[in-house]
Amino acid sequence: MTVNDDSFTNWKNREEIAESMIPLIGKLHRERDVTVLLHSRSLVNKSVVSILKTHRFARQIGGEELSVTETLPFVRALTELDLGPSQIDIGMLAATYKADDRGLTVEAFTAEAVAGATGANKIERGEGRDVVLYGFGRIGRLVARLLIEKSGSGNGLRLRAIVVRGGGDQDIVKRASLLRRDSIHGQFQGTITVDEANSTIIANGNAIKVIYANDPSEVDYTAYGIKNAILIDNTGKWRDREGLSGHLRPGIDKVVLTAPGKGDVPNIVHGVNHDTLKPDEQILSCASCTTNAIVPPLKAMEDEYGVERGHVETVHSFTNDQNLLDNYHKSERRGRSAPLNMVITETGAASAVAKALPDLKARITGSSIRVPVPDVSIAILNLQLKRETSREEVLDYLREVSLTSPLRRQIDFITAPDAVSSDFIGSRHASIVDAGALKVEGDNAILYLWYDNEFGYSCQVIRVVQHVSGVEYPTYPAPAV
């Protein structure tokens, strides 16, 4: 048999193993509300090839490929346990099992590692929480996709309604079409139908009412059977407490803004300061995409090295706030054609750091350049540290942070030498450290941080909403502190 035959046979064997995982992962998700992860990447509703690619990606961060032959026994072991709602990372299970020298079986080790989610310790599945989207633009539609994707168990967040201003003929059909097809993020994974008579979009069985209103005061959500809901404002029209309070109508319990909040509105970056939210807080902000990209790695660097001062330069994809062709704009440069120019503009991300990291005393400055790409941006974080270090030490540290720390859902790590912006479309992390671009000299470190400013940010929004809704389930094995 030739080398090619050996390789192909090996591939087919791994395909078969990955295929056997799919019904096990699906059953855990549907029946027990358990999400199976691999190094923080969900394997729910993934294809055979996607599962294999996710295993192969472990080579980028762990140094060697993770085989499905190593992880399948852990998936099988999970199905035999009395599990409650949780997220379980089989990549972490495999890695910690390999390092364990007690001679335990996979079954015994797994039972011990996820004991907090089993038996008397497990969380009981609740009824779920209603969610309303106010505005249905770029972020609104991606948040909708994520909510629909995560509704498989029927016990989490439930997208009940979308509120938009009235459009023209076939308004709901056109909005459904924009949800179905996206020029950047591709096709919606599932089926979408429209019930025009009842003003409803049905996506993967989820009936989503489309409510037409020009102002929050026009809507009584209880008339649609919506109660105790979390409203996500994607318009950015109201950013202070007074304006956002207008959403606290019958049926709405909390308001989450997908833009930086002003005044005393808490700016929350999941993974960094979400635990500071008071249970009775009704109005909060998820800050900006750039704030979410820079704050987690900035916290990681502050924790390990200390930061004296820093500057962030963002090279940001253009957005709907800019003009396609030169035209009037209230900002000085944003009126110039977005697809044809690099445009120097401001960013509030540096000043927003103080809200998310109040204990950080370092002064952080920032500026931004909009460039002619439709999605994915990069933040260049230039830090003066409190002690000298080396490039190798920082790389090892950030790799470990991305694998085992409480920030592992926020920070990703890539070593590919030929990575470019389009490679990060669809990334679910807030920030991806580019290992090849990292520069360290003495007490100066320059981090290059990619981020999908649309999808990665939308994932952070969902994490915040899950947290405030009470359906943010614990992750096992527990990350290192």
Tab-separated table of N, CA, C and O in Angstrom, residues 138 142 145 177-189 425-426:
chain	number	residue	atom	x	y	z
A	138	ARG	N	-26.905	45.186	10.600
A	138	ARG	CA	-25.822	44.202	10.525
A	138	ARG	C	-25.717	43.388	11.826
A	138	ARG	O	-25.720	42.159	11.792
A	142	LEU	N	-27.094	39.327	12.768
A	142	LEU	CA	-26.142	38.311	13.229
A	142	LEU	C	-26.511	37.816	14.628
A	142	LEU	O	-26.408	36.615	14.918
A	145	ARG	N	-29.244	35.352	14.116
A	145	ARG	CA	-28.722	34.042	13.691
A	145	ARG	C	-28.215	33.249	14.889
A	145	ARG	O	-28.458	32.045	15.014
A	177	SER	N	-35.217	38.001	3.693
A	177	SER	CA	-34.199	37.685	2.689
A	177	SER	C	-32.813	38.111	3.160
A	177	SER	O	-31.820	37.414	2.932
A	178	LEU	N	-32.729	39.263	3.852
A	178	LEU	CA	-31.442	39.716	4.380
A	178	LEU	C	-30.942	38.803	5.503
A	178	LEU	O	-29.736	38.654	5.699
A	179	LEU	N	-31.873	38.197	6.227
A	179	LEU	CA	-31.488	37.218	7.248
A	179	LEU	C	-31.028	35.915	6.597
A	179	LEU	O	-30.107	35.253	7.085
A	180	ARG	N	-31.639	35.574	5.488
A	180	ARG	CA	-31.373	34.297	4.804
A	180	ARG	C	-30.014	34.303	4.090
A	180	ARG	O	-29.306	33.306	4.075
A	181	ARG	N	-29.671	35.428	3.476
A	181	ARG	CA	-28.434	35.507	2.685
A	181	ARG	C	-27.617	36.718	3.114
A	181	ARG	O	-28.158	37.818	3.223
A	182	ASP	N	-26.335	36.517	3.331
A	182	ASP	CA	-25.457	37.604	3.748
A	182	ASP	C	-24.189	37.572	2.903
A	182	ASP	O	-23.535	36.532	2.789
A	183	SER	N	-23.831	38.701	2.321
A	183	SER	CA	-22.699	38.759	1.390
A	183	SER	C	-21.373	38.434	2.058
A	183	SER	O	-20.427	38.010	1.387
A	184	ILE	N	-21.289	38.643	3.357
A	184	ILE	CA	-20.037	38.375	4.082
A	184	ILE	C	-20.093	37.045	4.805
A	184	ILE	O	-19.176	36.221	4.705
A	185	HIS	N	-21.164	36.809	5.528
A	185	HIS	CA	-21.247	35.645	6.419
A	185	HIS	C	-21.961	34.447	5.804
A	185	HIS	O	-22.113	33.415	6.466
A	186	GLY	N	-22.397	34.574	4.567
A	186	GLY	CA	-22.933	33.427	3.848
A	186	GLY	C	-24.384	33.122	4.168
A	186	GLY	O	-25.107	33.916	4.778
A	187	GLN	N	-24.797	31.944	3.764
A	187	GLN	CA	-26.185	31.528	3.903
A	187	GLN	C	-26.539	31.234	5.362
A	187	GLN	O	-25.719	30.731	6.122
A	188	PHE	N	-27.785	31.529	5.714
A	188	PHE	CA	-28.334	31.114	7.004
A	188	PHE	C	-28.361	29.588	7.064
A	188	PHE	O	-28.758	28.930	6.104
A	189	GLN	N	-27.941	29.029	8.192
A	189	GLN	CA	-27.901	27.578	8.341
A	189	GLN	C	-29.262	27.059	8.801
A	189	GLN	O	-29.526	26.929	9.988
A	425	ILE	N	-13.153	35.917	9.216
A	425	ILE	CA	-14.587	36.115	9.082
A	425	ILE	C	-15.306	34.941	9.759
A	425	ILE	O	-15.023	33.782	9.485
A	426	GLY	N	-16.202	35.255	10.668
A	426	GLY	CA	-16.928	34.208	11.390
A	426	GLY	C	-16.277	33.775	12.679
A	426	GLY	O	-16.806	32.899	13.372
